[in-house]
């Protein structure tokens, strides 16, 4: 059983997940470096699938490489670049290498990336992908053809608590849960009130669905403005950007802001952990985890 | 003859009203009378996480999110309760072979209800 599943299903421990940096060359040495940096703090780490519609080393091979370096992967599978056949083969490839945690996403559109001229696929959507993963766990491909033995997945998904239509996001979380998702990693959210309403709503109708909100460690107001302007689905309120921009020490203010958001998120119903994004070279990760009362794992 | 004629008639009616894309497996009644195939990602089970703060689409910033419109209409429009209840149902993957065929014929023949053998919405996980 994966550590993530064990902790979420059989304990009350708070879990911490992160994003593995995209691999663009650098070989296994770079994987080893990043794995060593993340391993002390995280239970499981996302192996992304062409995030923000940029081509990188594939999701399955990244997940395998992480596993080789002792890091438990959550293999993301995105619907933008692959049809239903390729998505099932991604999952089977992961299962072949003992990858248990998977997360099924719709994915950013191709226009968000650096090859906007590409054909978008979206043959199936994320909820259909979740359901197909569950079907595979029952020993069948979508077609009904047998898989023997059936793969063993721990299914996750994502949701954006802060994007409209807000009420419907709660129903959609339940829909993902019913399709087979056991946990939800949530999009970065700078509206604590929206996150709170979402978590309370989900806890009421899907009490077994484990929620993992995301925070991001930044060093100044600039990345906050960038996210607000360039990342569809993330809204950073003007006063939040202004608060960091106006501070004498922007890095400290940005850090404090993230810590406040994290502490608030961890108090919400249904929340079982935190997803921490740190934009790679940020050395504040260690102090951040210490401030949240975490001790490095062996 | 009817099989050839009906797609034209259907398209002539549904294109101006719903911007119908002739997927051949119409779900308008369960999606707030809003065609999910007009979503740039052709999502049939709800909005993606890229909906902008103003409610517009990630891909086409000038257009309102199709699913935001669908949800608002589902809440506001006087529709049969059963249609509203179907809003949150798990819609199966599109059968690409039906593209361009008449969903009316596919409805009558129940061809639009055929799903791959592995697909089942009956045994939900939770």
XYZ file of C-alpha atoms in Angstrom:
424
model
C 0.000 0.000 0.000
C 1.346 3.456 -0.880
C 2.396 5.704 1.980
C -0.102 8.297 0.828
C -2.972 5.816 0.893
C -1.872 4.344 4.206
C -1.724 7.766 5.844
C -4.928 9.131 4.342
C -7.024 6.018 4.821
C -5.595 4.447 7.961
C -4.340 7.316 10.090
C -5.156 10.859 11.086
C -1.737 12.140 10.076
C -1.457 15.284 8.021
C 0.102 14.479 4.660
C 2.395 16.710 2.667
C 2.725 16.508 -1.091
C 4.745 18.519 -3.577
C 5.407 18.934 -7.256
C 8.461 17.252 -8.780
C 10.307 19.773 -10.974
C 9.839 19.117 -14.683
C 12.808 17.301 -16.191
C 14.391 18.902 -19.257
C 17.694 17.118 -19.515
C 20.096 16.826 -16.607
C 19.742 13.075 -16.489
C 19.286 10.949 -13.408
C 21.709 13.184 -11.501
C 19.149 15.981 -11.559
C 16.419 13.569 -10.481
C 18.606 12.440 -7.585
C 19.216 16.049 -6.499
C 15.542 16.984 -6.537
C 14.525 13.723 -4.871
C 17.031 14.326 -2.078
C 15.703 17.852 -1.575
C 12.059 16.778 -1.377
C 12.302 13.381 0.334
C 12.798 14.736 3.884
C 9.488 16.574 3.824
C 6.980 14.886 1.577
C 4.906 11.714 1.697
C 4.306 11.707 -2.038
C 5.258 13.987 -4.901
C 3.445 14.693 -8.173
C 5.004 13.451 -11.394
C 3.430 15.975 -13.734
C 2.201 15.411 -17.276
C 3.329 18.293 -19.496
C 2.300 20.961 -16.962
C 0.966 24.245 -18.329
C 0.990 22.617 -21.772
C 4.776 22.599 -22.083
C 6.502 19.405 -23.255
C 8.807 17.796 -20.685
C 9.988 14.309 -19.757
C 6.872 12.132 -19.671
C 4.703 11.520 -16.624
C 5.297 7.761 -16.445
C 9.075 7.879 -16.838
C 9.332 10.731 -14.331
C 7.281 8.718 -11.857
C 9.502 5.661 -12.403
C 12.674 7.744 -11.968
C 11.309 9.248 -8.754
C 10.499 5.812 -7.426
C 14.027 4.619 -8.248
C 15.269 7.459 -6.042
C 13.061 6.578 -3.123
C 10.378 9.182 -3.658
C 6.759 8.072 -3.781
C 5.128 9.415 -6.943
C 1.595 10.591 -7.602
C 1.480 10.079 -11.360
C -0.621 12.736 -13.020
C -2.420 11.894 -16.238
C -3.783 14.792 -18.255
C -6.518 14.616 -20.924
C -5.093 17.332 -23.209
C -2.424 15.340 -25.062
C -3.736 11.777 -25.080
C -6.815 9.937 -26.207
C -8.507 7.231 -24.142
C -6.159 4.512 -25.417
C -3.022 6.424 -24.456
C -4.451 7.303 -21.052
C -5.130 3.647 -20.302
C -1.646 2.670 -21.447
C -0.134 5.388 -19.227
C -1.974 3.873 -16.287
C -0.934 0.327 -17.178
C 2.659 1.493 -17.628
C 2.586 3.041 -14.193
C 1.056 -0.097 -12.688
C 3.763 -2.227 -14.305
C 6.318 -0.249 -12.331
C 4.394 -0.411 -9.084
C 3.013 3.104 -9.234
C -0.129 3.207 -7.160
C -1.019 6.890 -6.678
C -2.483 8.444 -9.797
C -4.228 11.745 -10.361
C -6.476 12.398 -13.333
C -6.757 15.945 -14.667
C -8.400 17.765 -17.550
C -5.257 19.842 -18.029
C -4.492 23.355 -19.207
C -5.345 24.087 -22.802
C -2.586 23.984 -25.444
C -2.904 27.766 -25.739
C -1.437 28.065 -22.213
C 1.846 26.581 -23.407
C 4.690 27.335 -25.783
C 3.272 25.290 -28.651
C -0.221 26.784 -28.940
C -0.478 25.578 -32.536
C -0.721 21.964 -31.340
C -3.893 19.894 -31.675
C -5.749 19.616 -28.394
C -7.073 16.128 -27.723
C -9.570 16.078 -24.817
C -10.969 12.787 -26.125
C -12.258 12.174 -22.610
C -12.590 14.498 -19.614
C -11.088 14.124 -16.156
C -14.176 12.552 -14.589
C -14.446 10.001 -17.372
C -10.713 9.311 -16.901
C -11.274 8.759 -13.169
C -14.117 6.355 -13.890
C -12.037 4.482 -16.469
C -9.224 4.131 -13.897
C -11.713 2.638 -11.470
C -12.971 0.275 -14.175
C -9.371 -0.843 -14.736
C -9.025 -1.534 -11.021
C -11.957 -3.902 -11.479
C -9.935 -5.885 -14.008
C -11.176 -4.456 -17.306
C -10.150 -1.918 -19.911
C -12.825 0.509 -21.045
C -13.620 -1.889 -23.878
C -14.352 -4.654 -21.386
C -11.190 -6.602 -22.290
C -9.721 -8.302 -19.234
C -6.721 -7.148 -17.230
C -5.388 -9.934 -15.072
C -4.398 -9.268 -12.359
C -6.174 -5.946 -12.053
C -3.936 -2.933 -11.329
C -4.029 -1.418 -7.887
C -4.433 2.358 -7.952
C -5.094 4.997 -5.351
C -7.056 7.516 -7.361
C -6.781 11.254 -6.941
C -7.994 14.269 -8.834
C -7.822 18.041 -8.645
C -10.335 20.821 -8.188
C -10.238 24.589 -8.151
C -12.160 25.836 -5.133
C -11.662 29.465 -6.093
C -12.940 29.460 -9.683
C -16.555 30.060 -10.678
C -19.148 28.583 -10.522
C -18.352 28.247 -6.800
C -21.410 26.289 -5.653
C -21.058 23.832 -8.471
C -17.412 23.106 -7.572
C -18.664 21.304 -4.466
C -21.044 19.123 -6.483
C -18.250 18.445 -8.958
C -15.991 17.263 -6.142
C -18.675 14.771 -5.149
C -18.996 13.705 -8.772
C -15.263 12.980 -8.898
C -15.501 11.077 -5.623
C -18.365 8.973 -6.936
C -16.413 8.238 -10.100
C -13.590 6.870 -7.951
C -11.389 9.663 -6.585
C -10.283 9.230 -2.966
C -8.368 12.472 -2.639
C -8.389 15.922 -4.230
C -5.403 18.209 -4.565
C -6.741 21.735 -4.830
C -5.519 24.556 -7.034
C -3.517 27.390 -5.457
C -6.028 29.642 -3.729
C -5.619 33.191 -2.445
C -9.230 33.472 -1.302
C -9.362 31.805 2.133
C -13.122 32.445 2.301
C -13.744 30.526 -0.918
C -11.507 27.670 0.192
C -13.360 27.509 3.483
C -16.792 27.449 1.835
C -15.624 24.722 -0.542
C -14.109 22.497 2.157
C -17.129 22.869 4.415
C -19.462 22.048 1.530
C -17.458 19.006 0.451
C -17.071 17.719 4.015
C -20.853 17.776 4.294
C -21.679 15.784 1.145
C -18.482 13.723 0.682
C -17.029 13.215 4.166
C -14.605 10.495 3.002
C -13.052 12.600 0.291
C -9.619 13.772 1.434
C -8.790 17.375 0.581
C -5.265 18.662 0.040
C -5.154 22.432 -0.577
C -2.130 23.958 -2.293
C 0.115 26.795 -1.185
C 2.997 28.241 -3.102
C 6.210 29.663 -1.679
C 7.188 32.855 -3.471
C 9.798 35.499 -2.714
C 8.139 38.707 -3.864
C 4.971 40.288 -5.227
C 5.995 39.646 -8.825
C 5.063 35.958 -9.032
C 1.749 36.812 -7.382
C 1.000 39.300 -10.152
C 2.215 36.778 -12.708
C -0.166 34.106 -11.442
C -3.016 36.582 -11.364
C -2.368 37.780 -14.923
C -1.188 34.631 -16.654
C -2.632 31.567 -14.967
C -6.284 31.066 -15.814
C -8.248 29.996 -12.755
C -5.972 31.699 -10.215
C -7.085 35.066 -8.894
C -4.820 36.911 -6.479
C -6.732 39.831 -4.919
C -5.207 43.276 -5.473
C -4.865 43.861 -1.752
C -2.888 40.623 -1.375
C -0.418 41.644 -4.085
C -0.266 45.161 -2.612
C 0.423 43.817 0.862
C 3.536 42.008 -0.345
C 4.589 44.760 -2.753
C 4.405 47.429 -0.038
C 6.486 45.489 2.484
C 10.062 46.559 3.248
C 11.053 42.895 3.097
C 8.956 41.363 0.303
C 10.412 37.886 0.773
C 9.423 37.823 4.429
C 5.968 39.214 3.764
C 5.352 36.673 0.979
C 6.535 33.910 3.295
C 4.275 35.071 6.116
C 1.324 35.247 3.738
C 1.894 31.647 2.615
C 2.237 30.488 6.197
C -1.065 32.172 7.131
C -2.824 30.562 4.165
C -1.347 27.155 5.036
C -2.314 27.338 8.704
C -5.833 28.420 7.821
C -6.212 25.661 5.216
C -5.119 22.995 7.702
C -7.927 23.950 10.092
C -10.690 23.361 7.536
C -13.025 20.353 7.576
C -12.077 17.553 5.197
C -8.534 18.853 4.853
C -6.022 16.074 5.409
C -2.849 17.667 4.169
C -1.105 20.316 2.200
C 0.382 20.471 -1.278
C 3.427 22.714 -1.312
C 4.782 24.235 -4.504
C 8.096 25.975 -4.167
C 9.252 27.041 -7.649
C 12.365 24.896 -7.440
C 15.251 26.954 -5.975
C 13.368 28.363 -3.041
C 15.344 27.750 0.150
C 12.423 28.790 2.319
C 10.942 25.271 2.058
C 12.872 23.959 5.057
C 11.888 26.784 7.383
C 8.323 26.643 6.108
C 7.997 22.976 7.007
C 9.609 23.620 10.396
C 7.150 26.449 11.023
C 4.302 24.045 10.302
C 5.647 21.787 13.025
C 7.136 19.204 10.685
C 10.354 17.322 11.285
C 12.395 15.961 8.411
C 11.781 12.271 7.659
C 14.809 9.980 7.527
C -33.439 8.638 -47.198
C -34.553 9.791 -43.757
C -31.147 8.890 -42.367
C -29.544 11.280 -44.850
C -32.109 14.040 -44.558
C -32.510 14.223 -40.790
C -28.950 15.339 -39.970
C -29.484 18.357 -42.261
C -32.806 19.231 -40.656
C -31.419 18.743 -37.151
C -28.380 20.865 -37.863
C -30.484 23.606 -39.467
C -32.548 23.875 -36.292
C -29.947 23.277 -33.580
C -26.986 25.163 -35.041
C -28.559 28.661 -34.795
C -30.069 28.042 -31.370
C -27.382 26.031 -29.545
C -24.385 26.206 -31.890
C -24.836 22.431 -32.252
C -21.715 20.495 -33.269
C -23.592 17.367 -34.382
C -21.909 14.975 -31.960
C -24.854 12.663 -32.543
C -25.423 11.993 -28.831
C -27.247 15.051 -27.604
C -27.274 15.775 -23.877
C -28.723 19.312 -23.999
C -31.616 18.482 -21.710
C -29.227 17.483 -18.899
C -26.788 20.357 -19.354
C -29.066 23.334 -18.804
C -29.889 23.462 -22.535
C -26.258 24.429 -23.185
C -24.167 22.393 -25.607
C -21.031 21.022 -23.877
C -19.410 20.436 -27.253
C -19.056 24.225 -27.579
C -16.598 24.096 -24.656
C -13.150 24.332 -26.323
C -12.139 21.254 -24.329
C -15.468 19.537 -25.167
C -15.946 18.705 -21.482
C -19.192 16.832 -20.844
C -18.981 16.568 -17.064
C -18.561 20.111 -15.828
C -16.142 23.033 -16.013
C -12.359 22.788 -15.914
C -10.291 24.606 -13.311
C -9.326 27.373 -15.708
C -12.499 29.450 -15.461
C -11.495 33.085 -15.094
C -12.490 35.387 -12.271
C -15.073 37.058 -14.522
C -16.563 33.674 -15.393
C -15.031 33.528 -18.845
C -13.236 30.705 -20.612
C -9.552 29.891 -20.181
C -9.155 29.244 -23.902
C -11.404 32.010 -25.271
C -11.201 34.883 -22.781
C -13.986 36.776 -24.568
C -16.483 33.932 -24.130
C -18.407 33.026 -20.986
C -17.568 29.542 -19.677
C -20.001 27.115 -21.274
C -20.451 25.282 -17.976
C -21.037 28.468 -16.020
C -23.818 29.263 -18.466
C -25.116 25.695 -18.215
C -25.175 25.812 -14.425
C -26.895 29.217 -14.293
C -29.507 28.053 -16.783
C -30.044 24.800 -14.916
C -30.782 26.805 -11.777
C -32.838 29.550 -13.442
C -34.727 28.011 -16.366
C -38.118 26.376 -15.851
C -37.261 22.801 -16.811
C -38.597 19.400 -15.793
C -37.134 18.371 -12.428
C -35.782 15.168 -13.909
C -33.725 17.170 -16.399
C -32.264 19.199 -13.536
C -31.488 16.032 -11.629
C -29.602 14.714 -14.642
C -27.232 17.684 -14.509
C -24.802 15.885 -12.221
C -24.990 12.499 -13.897
C -21.762 10.949 -15.141
C -21.853 11.321 -18.914
C -19.829 8.662 -20.772
C -17.074 9.399 -23.281
C -18.295 10.588 -26.677
C -18.624 7.922 -29.350
C -16.663 9.526 -32.170
C -18.364 7.301 -34.737
C -21.619 9.195 -34.228
C -20.180 12.562 -35.278
C -22.394 14.057 -37.994
C -25.284 11.661 -37.488
C -28.737 12.659 -36.266
C -29.059 12.475 -32.500
C -32.830 12.209 -32.982
C -32.431 8.905 -34.811
C -29.795 7.795 -32.278
C -32.216 8.629 -29.474
C -35.072 6.616 -30.975
C -32.871 3.634 -31.808
C -31.084 3.988 -28.410
C -27.804 3.948 -30.299
C -26.750 6.993 -28.223
C -27.000 4.928 -25.054
C -24.524 2.306 -26.176
C -21.285 2.548 -24.232
C -18.141 0.384 -24.246
C -18.582 -2.864 -22.292
C -16.281 -1.731 -19.506
C -18.189 1.481 -18.865
C -20.737 1.423 -16.128
C -22.281 4.268 -14.246
C -24.340 1.962 -12.089
C -21.713 0.816 -9.613
C -20.370 4.038 -8.240
C -17.306 3.946 -6.025
C -18.688 5.834 -3.075
